[in-house]
Amino acid sequence: MNANDGARALRFRCISPDQAADLLLRRFAGSLPALAVFDTRERAYFERGHIDTAQWLNDSSFGAALQRVSRSTPVLIYCHHGHASQAWAERFTDFRYAEVYSVDGGHDRLLDALNARAGDAGAPALPPDASVALETFLAEHDFDTRDLNRARAHGLTPLMRAALSGEAALVDELLALDVAANARNGDGNNALWLACVAGDAGIVRALIAAGIDIDNCNDTGATALMYTASSGKHDMLALLLGYGADATLRTGDDYMAVDLAATGACLRLLRHTAR
């Protein structure tokens, strides 16, 4: 085994423009602690316009980028169409960057995704007729009552915190206020994952009914289904399977939910996907 084998075992991920926009918006909101963004198009294109916070990257500046960006910092790379960025992503993984993303479709599609998000309706605020329980909950966790989608500690929004706490009534009230069900925390998990942590089937059903992404992949490529399998929560696992969760998705390390099954009950539910 040569010295580069360990580095080459690391792999970058190709992600959609929407996923890349999500990473950027989480960074702008502060729920993602760090993100290095690189534009690998020709200098003239970069000067004409680039994604906010992006740094221009070419062969001459690559060494300086390695010195400036820590190996633990997630790296997001885009080019014109999503091809050249893959070669750059591989170079970063060769230098042991553990979390590297190449944007499919390139700059223009990423910009379109960001603009589409900017065009979304304004964030919901706490209405005058909100329940006392919701007012108290928001105050206890220092949430912004003017923006019920704004994250606080650990990148959790009010909906995520309520789901994690098993507060079904608060989840229902927040969903009725049209909060963003698919917001993701600093690890890339949405409220469904947190409801599974709480083990609350009612909240899981409410979130799915509200249109949450049942197959959301976090920053390691793991889904809520994978979490329930790995934690031995066979009742939550069965519930997600019943709602059509995809058991064939793989993590960044190429594991499926069946590979992570912690109990015989979970394995039996997933044996139809075993390789």
PDB file of C-alpha atoms in Angstrom:
ATOM      1  CA  MET A   1       0.000   0.000   0.000  1.00  0.00           C
ATOM      2  CA  ASN A   2       1.567   3.308  -1.015  1.00  0.00           C
ATOM      3  CA  ALA A   3       1.227   6.624   0.787  1.00  0.00           C
ATOM      4  CA  ASN A   4      -1.517   7.842  -1.524  1.00  0.00           C
ATOM      5  CA  ASP A   5      -3.854   4.868  -1.112  1.00  0.00           C
ATOM      6  CA  GLY A   6      -5.558   6.277   1.968  1.00  0.00           C
ATOM      7  CA  ALA A   7      -6.146   9.605   0.277  1.00  0.00           C
ATOM      8  CA  ARG A   8      -7.506   8.000  -2.888  1.00  0.00           C
ATOM      9  CA  ALA A   9      -9.950   5.983  -0.774  1.00  0.00           C
ATOM     10  CA  LEU A  10     -11.718   9.274  -0.084  1.00  0.00           C
ATOM     11  CA  ARG A  11     -14.338  10.191  -2.675  1.00  0.00           C
ATOM     12  CA  PHE A  12     -15.956  13.431  -3.687  1.00  0.00           C
ATOM     13  CA  ARG A  13     -19.700  13.695  -4.306  1.00  0.00           C
ATOM     14  CA  CYS A  14     -21.480  15.089  -7.333  1.00  0.00           C
ATOM     15  CA  ILE A  15     -24.523  17.006  -6.104  1.00  0.00           C
ATOM     16  CA  SER A  16     -27.413  18.767  -7.792  1.00  0.00           C
ATOM     17  CA  PRO A  17     -27.663  22.566  -8.016  1.00  0.00           C
ATOM     18  CA  ASP A  18     -30.488  22.465  -5.438  1.00  0.00           C
ATOM     19  CA  GLN A  19     -28.308  20.532  -3.003  1.00  0.00           C
ATOM     20  CA  ALA A  20     -25.457  22.966  -3.571  1.00  0.00           C
ATOM     21  CA  ALA A  21     -27.799  25.923  -3.030  1.00  0.00           C
ATOM     22  CA  ASP A  22     -28.917  24.311   0.205  1.00  0.00           C
ATOM     23  CA  LEU A  23     -25.315  24.081   1.416  1.00  0.00           C
ATOM     24  CA  LEU A  24     -24.672  27.719   0.514  1.00  0.00           C
ATOM     25  CA  LEU A  25     -27.834  28.992   2.186  1.00  0.00           C
ATOM     26  CA  ARG A  26     -27.071  27.010   5.333  1.00  0.00           C
ATOM     27  CA  ARG A  27     -23.623  28.602   5.375  1.00  0.00           C
ATOM     28  CA  PHE A  28     -25.053  32.093   4.828  1.00  0.00           C
ATOM     29  CA  ALA A  29     -27.536  31.490   7.685  1.00  0.00           C
ATOM     30  CA  GLY A  30     -24.802  30.268   9.999  1.00  0.00           C
ATOM     31  CA  SER A  31     -26.161  26.752  10.497  1.00  0.00           C
ATOM     32  CA  LEU A  32     -23.188  25.322   8.571  1.00  0.00           C
ATOM     33  CA  PRO A  33     -20.008  26.378  10.411  1.00  0.00           C
ATOM     34  CA  ALA A  34     -17.731  26.474   7.365  1.00  0.00           C
ATOM     35  CA  LEU A  35     -17.790  26.009   3.597  1.00  0.00           C
ATOM     36  CA  ALA A  36     -15.049  26.776   1.074  1.00  0.00           C
ATOM     37  CA  VAL A  37     -16.473  27.613  -2.362  1.00  0.00           C
ATOM     38  CA  PHE A  38     -14.327  27.551  -5.497  1.00  0.00           C
ATOM     39  CA  ASP A  39     -15.059  28.816  -9.013  1.00  0.00           C
ATOM     40  CA  THR A  40     -12.857  27.006 -11.564  1.00  0.00           C
ATOM     41  CA  ARG A  41     -14.044  28.816 -14.694  1.00  0.00           C
ATOM     42  CA  GLU A  42     -11.727  31.103 -16.634  1.00  0.00           C
ATOM     43  CA  ARG A  43     -10.832  34.336 -14.832  1.00  0.00           C
ATOM     44  CA  ALA A  44     -12.906  36.496 -17.180  1.00  0.00           C
ATOM     45  CA  TYR A  45     -16.060  34.561 -16.348  1.00  0.00           C
ATOM     46  CA  PHE A  46     -15.304  34.807 -12.619  1.00  0.00           C
ATOM     47  CA  GLU A  47     -14.801  38.577 -12.864  1.00  0.00           C
ATOM     48  CA  ARG A  48     -18.044  38.921 -14.815  1.00  0.00           C
ATOM     49  CA  GLY A  49     -20.006  37.287 -12.007  1.00  0.00           C
ATOM     50  CA  HIS A  50     -19.651  34.507  -9.471  1.00  0.00           C
ATOM     51  CA  ILE A  51     -21.424  32.904  -6.528  1.00  0.00           C
ATOM     52  CA  ASP A  52     -21.155  34.907  -3.320  1.00  0.00           C
ATOM     53  CA  THR A  53     -18.093  33.895  -1.206  1.00  0.00           C
ATOM     54  CA  ALA A  54     -16.596  31.893  -4.123  1.00  0.00           C
ATOM     55  CA  GLN A  55     -12.826  32.058  -4.627  1.00  0.00           C
ATOM     56  CA  TRP A  56     -11.269  31.763  -8.066  1.00  0.00           C
ATOM     57  CA  LEU A  57      -9.204  28.609  -8.458  1.00  0.00           C
ATOM     58  CA  ASN A  58      -6.627  27.595 -11.037  1.00  0.00           C
ATOM     59  CA  ASP A  59      -3.387  25.601 -11.054  1.00  0.00           C
ATOM     60  CA  SER A  60      -1.378  28.557  -9.774  1.00  0.00           C
ATOM     61  CA  SER A  61      -3.657  29.247  -6.810  1.00  0.00           C
ATOM     62  CA  PHE A  62      -4.302  25.629  -5.825  1.00  0.00           C
ATOM     63  CA  GLY A  63      -1.336  25.428  -3.455  1.00  0.00           C
ATOM     64  CA  ALA A  64      -2.414  28.583  -1.637  1.00  0.00           C
ATOM     65  CA  ALA A  65      -5.943  27.185  -1.319  1.00  0.00           C
ATOM     66  CA  LEU A  66      -4.544  24.059   0.343  1.00  0.00           C
ATOM     67  CA  GLN A  67      -2.677  26.231   2.823  1.00  0.00           C
ATOM     68  CA  ARG A  68      -5.701  28.405   3.534  1.00  0.00           C
ATOM     69  CA  VAL A  69      -8.493  25.826   3.862  1.00  0.00           C
ATOM     70  CA  SER A  70      -8.337  23.227   6.627  1.00  0.00           C
ATOM     71  CA  ARG A  71      -8.843  19.556   5.758  1.00  0.00           C
ATOM     72  CA  SER A  72     -11.981  19.470   7.923  1.00  0.00           C
ATOM     73  CA  THR A  73     -13.708  22.253   5.954  1.00  0.00           C
ATOM     74  CA  PRO A  74     -16.328  21.152   3.397  1.00  0.00           C
ATOM     75  CA  VAL A  75     -15.340  22.160  -0.141  1.00  0.00           C
ATOM     76  CA  LEU A  76     -17.850  23.069  -2.879  1.00  0.00           C
ATOM     77  CA  ILE A  77     -16.574  23.394  -6.452  1.00  0.00           C
ATOM     78  CA  TYR A  78     -18.315  24.530  -9.633  1.00  0.00           C
ATOM     79  CA  CYS A  79     -17.231  25.123 -13.220  1.00  0.00           C
ATOM     80  CA  HIS A  80     -19.139  25.817 -16.454  1.00  0.00           C
ATOM     81  CA  HIS A  81     -21.101  22.595 -16.787  1.00  0.00           C
ATOM     82  CA  GLY A  82     -20.079  20.272 -13.948  1.00  0.00           C
ATOM     83  CA  HIS A  83     -17.303  18.326 -15.674  1.00  0.00           C
ATOM     84  CA  ALA A  84     -14.044  20.141 -14.902  1.00  0.00           C
ATOM     85  CA  SER A  85     -15.171  20.604 -11.299  1.00  0.00           C
ATOM     86  CA  GLN A  86     -15.031  16.821 -10.840  1.00  0.00           C
ATOM     87  CA  ALA A  87     -11.330  16.784 -11.702  1.00  0.00           C
ATOM     88  CA  TRP A  88     -10.726  19.571  -9.209  1.00  0.00           C
ATOM     89  CA  ALA A  89     -12.770  17.717  -6.584  1.00  0.00           C
ATOM     90  CA  GLU A  90     -10.592  14.660  -7.056  1.00  0.00           C
ATOM     91  CA  ARG A  91      -7.485  16.766  -6.511  1.00  0.00           C
ATOM     92  CA  PHE A  92      -8.853  17.955  -3.167  1.00  0.00           C
ATOM     93  CA  THR A  93      -9.638  14.410  -2.068  1.00  0.00           C
ATOM     94  CA  ASP A  94      -6.087  13.413  -3.041  1.00  0.00           C
ATOM     95  CA  PHE A  95      -4.993  15.912  -0.379  1.00  0.00           C
ATOM     96  CA  ARG A  96      -7.251  14.249   2.219  1.00  0.00           C
ATOM     97  CA  TYR A  97     -10.180  16.656   2.205  1.00  0.00           C
ATOM     98  CA  ALA A  98     -12.951  14.467   3.568  1.00  0.00           C
ATOM     99  CA  GLU A  99     -15.992  16.402   2.339  1.00  0.00           C
ATOM    100  CA  VAL A 100     -15.766  17.616  -1.250  1.00  0.00           C
ATOM    101  CA  TYR A 101     -18.662  18.396  -3.609  1.00  0.00           C
ATOM    102  CA  SER A 102     -18.789  18.996  -7.365  1.00  0.00           C
ATOM    103  CA  VAL A 103     -21.879  20.832  -8.630  1.00  0.00           C
ATOM    104  CA  ASP A 104     -23.696  19.127 -11.503  1.00  0.00           C
ATOM    105  CA  GLY A 105     -24.632  21.563 -14.248  1.00  0.00           C
ATOM    106  CA  GLY A 106     -22.116  24.211 -13.190  1.00  0.00           C
ATOM    107  CA  HIS A 107     -22.367  27.898 -12.354  1.00  0.00           C
ATOM    108  CA  ASP A 108     -25.482  28.904 -14.272  1.00  0.00           C
ATOM    109  CA  ARG A 109     -27.652  26.111 -12.902  1.00  0.00           C
ATOM    110  CA  LEU A 110     -26.403  26.788  -9.374  1.00  0.00           C
ATOM    111  CA  LEU A 111     -27.231  30.479  -9.786  1.00  0.00           C
ATOM    112  CA  ASP A 112     -30.706  29.537 -11.020  1.00  0.00           C
ATOM    113  CA  ALA A 113     -31.237  27.382  -7.932  1.00  0.00           C
ATOM    114  CA  LEU A 114     -30.161  30.209  -5.625  1.00  0.00           C
ATOM    115  CA  ASN A 115     -32.384  32.709  -7.414  1.00  0.00           C
ATOM    116  CA  ALA A 116     -35.337  30.336  -7.145  1.00  0.00           C
ATOM    117  CA  ARG A 117     -34.811  30.159  -3.390  1.00  0.00           C
ATOM    118  CA  ALA A 118     -34.634  33.960  -3.196  1.00  0.00           C
ATOM    119  CA  GLY A 119     -37.972  34.125  -4.956  1.00  0.00           C
ATOM    120  CA  ASP A 120     -39.686  31.988  -2.335  1.00  0.00           C
ATOM    121  CA  ALA A 121     -42.309  33.571  -0.100  1.00  0.00           C
ATOM    122  CA  GLY A 122     -41.130  35.347   3.014  1.00  0.00           C
ATOM    123  CA  ALA A 123     -40.542  33.367   6.184  1.00  0.00           C
ATOM    124  CA  PRO A 124     -43.567  32.989   8.480  1.00  0.00           C
ATOM    125  CA  ALA A 125     -43.683  34.980  11.704  1.00  0.00           C
ATOM    126  CA  LEU A 126     -45.396  34.147  14.972  1.00  0.00           C
ATOM    127  CA  PRO A 127     -49.037  35.265  14.629  1.00  0.00           C
ATOM    128  CA  PRO A 128     -50.909  37.141  17.383  1.00  0.00           C
ATOM    129  CA  ASP A 129     -53.177  34.153  18.009  1.00  0.00           C
ATOM    130  CA  ALA A 130     -50.365  31.639  18.512  1.00  0.00           C
ATOM    131  CA  SER A 131     -50.691  29.278  21.444  1.00  0.00           C
ATOM    132  CA  VAL A 132     -49.046  30.090  24.749  1.00  0.00           C
ATOM    133  CA  ALA A 133     -47.204  26.789  24.488  1.00  0.00           C
ATOM    134  CA  LEU A 134     -45.598  27.833  21.197  1.00  0.00           C
ATOM    135  CA  GLU A 135     -44.712  31.296  22.510  1.00  0.00           C
ATOM    136  CA  THR A 136     -43.082  29.735  25.567  1.00  0.00           C
ATOM    137  CA  PHE A 137     -41.224  27.156  23.494  1.00  0.00           C
ATOM    138  CA  LEU A 138     -39.808  29.804  21.147  1.00  0.00           C
ATOM    139  CA  ALA A 139     -38.698  31.965  24.065  1.00  0.00           C
ATOM    140  CA  GLU A 140     -37.060  29.056  25.890  1.00  0.00           C
ATOM    141  CA  HIS A 141     -34.906  28.260  22.875  1.00  0.00           C
ATOM    142  CA  ASP A 142     -34.269  31.876  21.849  1.00  0.00           C
ATOM    143  CA  PHE A 143     -35.940  31.513  18.451  1.00  0.00           C
ATOM    144  CA  ASP A 144     -36.722  34.563  16.326  1.00  0.00           C
ATOM    145  CA  THR A 145     -40.494  35.080  16.390  1.00  0.00           C
ATOM    146  CA  ARG A 146     -40.220  37.209  13.223  1.00  0.00           C
ATOM    147  CA  ASP A 147     -38.770  34.290  11.256  1.00  0.00           C
ATOM    148  CA  LEU A 148     -39.892  30.818  12.265  1.00  0.00           C
ATOM    149  CA  ASN A 149     -37.481  29.255   9.781  1.00  0.00           C
ATOM    150  CA  ARG A 150     -34.383  30.808  11.347  1.00  0.00           C
ATOM    151  CA  ALA A 151     -32.053  28.275  12.955  1.00  0.00           C
ATOM    152  CA  ARG A 152     -30.461  28.611  16.349  1.00  0.00           C
ATOM    153  CA  ALA A 153     -28.243  26.188  18.329  1.00  0.00           C
ATOM    154  CA  HIS A 154     -26.900  23.235  16.297  1.00  0.00           C
ATOM    155  CA  GLY A 155     -28.616  24.619  13.191  1.00  0.00           C
ATOM    156  CA  LEU A 156     -32.052  23.601  14.474  1.00  0.00           C
ATOM    157  CA  THR A 157     -35.162  25.477  13.394  1.00  0.00           C
ATOM    158  CA  PRO A 158     -38.251  25.592  15.652  1.00  0.00           C
ATOM    159  CA  LEU A 159     -39.765  22.701  13.688  1.00  0.00           C
ATOM    160  CA  MET A 160     -36.640  20.590  14.087  1.00  0.00           C
ATOM    161  CA  ARG A 161     -36.423  21.333  17.816  1.00  0.00           C
ATOM    162  CA  ALA A 162     -40.090  20.507  18.333  1.00  0.00           C
ATOM    163  CA  ALA A 163     -39.683  17.239  16.402  1.00  0.00           C
ATOM    164  CA  LEU A 164     -36.595  16.284  18.405  1.00  0.00           C
ATOM    165  CA  SER A 165     -38.426  17.061  21.638  1.00  0.00           C
ATOM    166  CA  GLY A 166     -41.429  14.968  20.647  1.00  0.00           C
ATOM    167  CA  GLU A 167     -43.733  17.983  20.873  1.00  0.00           C
ATOM    168  CA  ALA A 168     -46.438  16.812  18.472  1.00  0.00           C
ATOM    169  CA  ALA A 169     -48.833  19.686  19.142  1.00  0.00           C
ATOM    170  CA  LEU A 170     -46.107  22.244  18.455  1.00  0.00           C
ATOM    171  CA  VAL A 171     -45.089  20.448  15.271  1.00  0.00           C
ATOM    172  CA  ASP A 172     -48.699  20.590  14.075  1.00  0.00           C
ATOM    173  CA  GLU A 173     -48.977  24.281  14.928  1.00  0.00           C
ATOM    174  CA  LEU A 174     -45.723  25.143  13.167  1.00  0.00           C
ATOM    175  CA  LEU A 175     -46.682  23.179  10.072  1.00  0.00           C
ATOM    176  CA  ALA A 176     -50.017  25.014  10.009  1.00  0.00           C
ATOM    177  CA  LEU A 177     -47.997  28.250   9.900  1.00  0.00           C
ATOM    178  CA  ASP A 178     -46.285  26.946   6.738  1.00  0.00           C
ATOM    179  CA  VAL A 179     -42.761  26.748   8.094  1.00  0.00           C
ATOM    180  CA  ALA A 180     -40.121  25.155   5.876  1.00  0.00           C
ATOM    181  CA  ALA A 181     -40.525  21.418   6.436  1.00  0.00           C
ATOM    182  CA  ASN A 182     -37.427  20.580   4.390  1.00  0.00           C
ATOM    183  CA  ALA A 183     -34.964  22.895   6.143  1.00  0.00           C
ATOM    184  CA  ARG A 184     -31.757  21.096   7.116  1.00  0.00           C
ATOM    185  CA  ASN A 185     -29.496  21.504  10.133  1.00  0.00           C
ATOM    186  CA  GLY A 186     -25.706  21.770  10.285  1.00  0.00           C
ATOM    187  CA  ASP A 187     -25.354  18.038   9.591  1.00  0.00           C
ATOM    188  CA  GLY A 188     -27.753  18.115   6.657  1.00  0.00           C
ATOM    189  CA  ASN A 189     -30.605  16.382   8.504  1.00  0.00           C
ATOM    190  CA  ASN A 190     -34.209  17.514   8.245  1.00  0.00           C
ATOM    191  CA  ALA A 191     -36.943  17.323  10.886  1.00  0.00           C
ATOM    192  CA  LEU A 192     -37.865  13.769   9.871  1.00  0.00           C
ATOM    193  CA  TRP A 193     -34.527  12.427  11.102  1.00  0.00           C
ATOM    194  CA  LEU A 194     -35.053  14.236  14.408  1.00  0.00           C
ATOM    195  CA  ALA A 195     -38.586  12.869  14.755  1.00  0.00           C
ATOM    196  CA  CYS A 196     -37.113   9.392  14.320  1.00  0.00           C
ATOM    197  CA  VAL A 197     -34.561  10.164  17.044  1.00  0.00           C
ATOM    198  CA  ALA A 198     -37.502  11.075  19.293  1.00  0.00           C
ATOM    199  CA  GLY A 199     -39.303   7.918  18.169  1.00  0.00           C
ATOM    200  CA  ASP A 200     -42.593   9.761  17.640  1.00  0.00           C
ATOM    201  CA  ALA A 201     -44.663   8.078  14.940  1.00  0.00           C
ATOM    202  CA  GLY A 202     -47.317  10.807  14.988  1.00  0.00           C
ATOM    203  CA  ILE A 203     -44.763  13.493  14.206  1.00  0.00           C
ATOM    204  CA  VAL A 204     -43.252  11.352  11.457  1.00  0.00           C
ATOM    205  CA  ARG A 205     -46.694  11.014   9.852  1.00  0.00           C
ATOM    206  CA  ALA A 206     -47.385  14.742  10.169  1.00  0.00           C
ATOM    207  CA  LEU A 207     -44.072  15.667   8.545  1.00  0.00           C
ATOM    208  CA  ILE A 208     -44.589  13.249   5.664  1.00  0.00           C
ATOM    209  CA  ALA A 209     -48.103  14.603   5.150  1.00  0.00           C
ATOM    210  CA  ALA A 210     -46.571  18.090   4.983  1.00  0.00           C
ATOM    211  CA  GLY A 211     -44.341  17.000   2.121  1.00  0.00           C
ATOM    212  CA  ILE A 212     -41.008  16.516   3.871  1.00  0.00           C
ATOM    213  CA  ASP A 213     -38.337  14.744   1.840  1.00  0.00           C
ATOM    214  CA  ILE A 214     -38.470  11.197   3.221  1.00  0.00           C
ATOM    215  CA  ASP A 215     -35.221  10.312   1.430  1.00  0.00           C
ATOM    216  CA  ASN A 216     -33.230  13.392   2.393  1.00  0.00           C
ATOM    217  CA  CYS A 217     -29.521  12.556   2.472  1.00  0.00           C
ATOM    218  CA  ASN A 218     -27.417  14.325   5.081  1.00  0.00           C
ATOM    219  CA  ASP A 219     -23.830  15.433   4.565  1.00  0.00           C
ATOM    220  CA  THR A 220     -22.558  11.836   4.829  1.00  0.00           C
ATOM    221  CA  GLY A 221     -25.252  10.536   2.492  1.00  0.00           C
ATOM    222  CA  ALA A 222     -27.297   8.944   5.290  1.00  0.00           C
ATOM    223  CA  THR A 223     -31.110   8.988   5.344  1.00  0.00           C
ATOM    224  CA  ALA A 224     -33.603   8.751   8.182  1.00  0.00           C
ATOM    225  CA  LEU A 225     -34.241   5.157   7.136  1.00  0.00           C
ATOM    226  CA  MET A 226     -30.565   4.367   7.587  1.00  0.00           C
ATOM    227  CA  TYR A 227     -30.625   5.998  11.010  1.00  0.00           C
ATOM    228  CA  THR A 228     -33.570   3.907  12.178  1.00  0.00           C
ATOM    229  CA  ALA A 229     -31.877   0.731  10.933  1.00  0.00           C
ATOM    230  CA  SER A 230     -28.540   1.546  12.580  1.00  0.00           C
ATOM    231  CA  SER A 231     -30.178   2.494  15.888  1.00  0.00           C
ATOM    232  CA  GLY A 232     -32.390  -0.595  16.037  1.00  0.00           C
ATOM    233  CA  LYS A 233     -35.655   1.352  15.849  1.00  0.00           C
ATOM    234  CA  HIS A 234     -37.574  -1.280  13.913  1.00  0.00           C
ATOM    235  CA  ASP A 235     -40.964   0.384  14.504  1.00  0.00           C
ATOM    236  CA  MET A 236     -39.737   3.660  12.976  1.00  0.00           C
ATOM    237  CA  LEU A 237     -38.045   1.700  10.199  1.00  0.00           C
ATOM    238  CA  ALA A 238     -41.258  -0.142   9.349  1.00  0.00           C
ATOM    239  CA  LEU A 239     -43.179   3.143   9.364  1.00  0.00           C
ATOM    240  CA  LEU A 240     -40.788   4.788   6.896  1.00  0.00           C
ATOM    241  CA  LEU A 241     -40.803   1.738   4.641  1.00  0.00           C
ATOM    242  CA  GLY A 242     -44.589   1.828   4.674  1.00  0.00           C
ATOM    243  CA  TYR A 243     -44.461   5.403   3.386  1.00  0.00           C
ATOM    244  CA  GLY A 244     -42.135   4.408   0.557  1.00  0.00           C
ATOM    245  CA  ALA A 245     -38.693   5.352   1.884  1.00  0.00           C
ATOM    246  CA  ASP A 246     -35.993   4.149  -0.503  1.00  0.00           C
ATOM    247  CA  ALA A 247     -34.007   1.313   1.087  1.00  0.00           C
ATOM    248  CA  THR A 248     -31.579   1.089  -1.833  1.00  0.00           C
ATOM    249  CA  LEU A 249     -29.883   4.465  -1.347  1.00  0.00           C
ATOM    250  CA  ARG A 250     -26.233   4.365  -0.312  1.00  0.00           C
ATOM    251  CA  THR A 251     -24.141   6.520   1.989  1.00  0.00           C
ATOM    252  CA  GLY A 252     -20.968   8.218   0.862  1.00  0.00           C
ATOM    253  CA  ASP A 253     -19.167   5.094   2.123  1.00  0.00           C
ATOM    254  CA  ASP A 254     -21.367   2.857  -0.076  1.00  0.00           C
ATOM    255  CA  TYR A 255     -23.540   1.398   2.710  1.00  0.00           C
ATOM    256  CA  MET A 256     -27.245   0.707   2.333  1.00  0.00           C
ATOM    257  CA  ALA A 257     -29.689   0.610   5.236  1.00  0.00           C
ATOM    258  CA  VAL A 258     -29.515  -3.193   5.350  1.00  0.00           C
ATOM    259  CA  ASP A 259     -25.748  -3.008   5.887  1.00  0.00           C
ATOM    260  CA  LEU A 260     -26.363  -0.838   8.954  1.00  0.00           C
ATOM    261  CA  ALA A 261     -29.143  -2.923  10.545  1.00  0.00           C
ATOM    262  CA  ALA A 262     -28.405  -3.170  14.267  1.00  0.00           C
ATOM    263  CA  THR A 263     -30.994  -5.798  15.198  1.00  0.00           C
ATOM    264  CA  GLY A 264     -32.526  -8.925  13.747  1.00  0.00           C
ATOM    265  CA  ALA A 265     -35.882  -7.166  13.509  1.00  0.00           C
ATOM    266  CA  CYS A 266     -34.388  -4.398  11.390  1.00  0.00           C
ATOM    267  CA  LEU A 267     -32.519  -6.885   9.225  1.00  0.00           C
ATOM    268  CA  ARG A 268     -35.702  -8.838   8.533  1.00  0.00           C
ATOM    269  CA  LEU A 269     -37.460  -5.682   7.387  1.00  0.00           C
ATOM    270  CA  LEU A 270     -34.624  -4.922   4.966  1.00  0.00           C
ATOM    271  CA  ARG A 271     -33.533  -8.383   3.836  1.00  0.00           C
ATOM    272  CA  HIS A 272     -35.195  -7.907   0.458  1.00  0.00           C
ATOM    273  CA  THR A 273     -32.492  -5.328  -0.341  1.00  0.00           C
ATOM    274  CA  ALA A 274     -29.513  -7.419   0.809  1.00  0.00           C
ATOM    275  CA  ARG A 275     -26.730  -7.685  -1.759  1.00  0.00           C
TER     276      ARG A 275
END
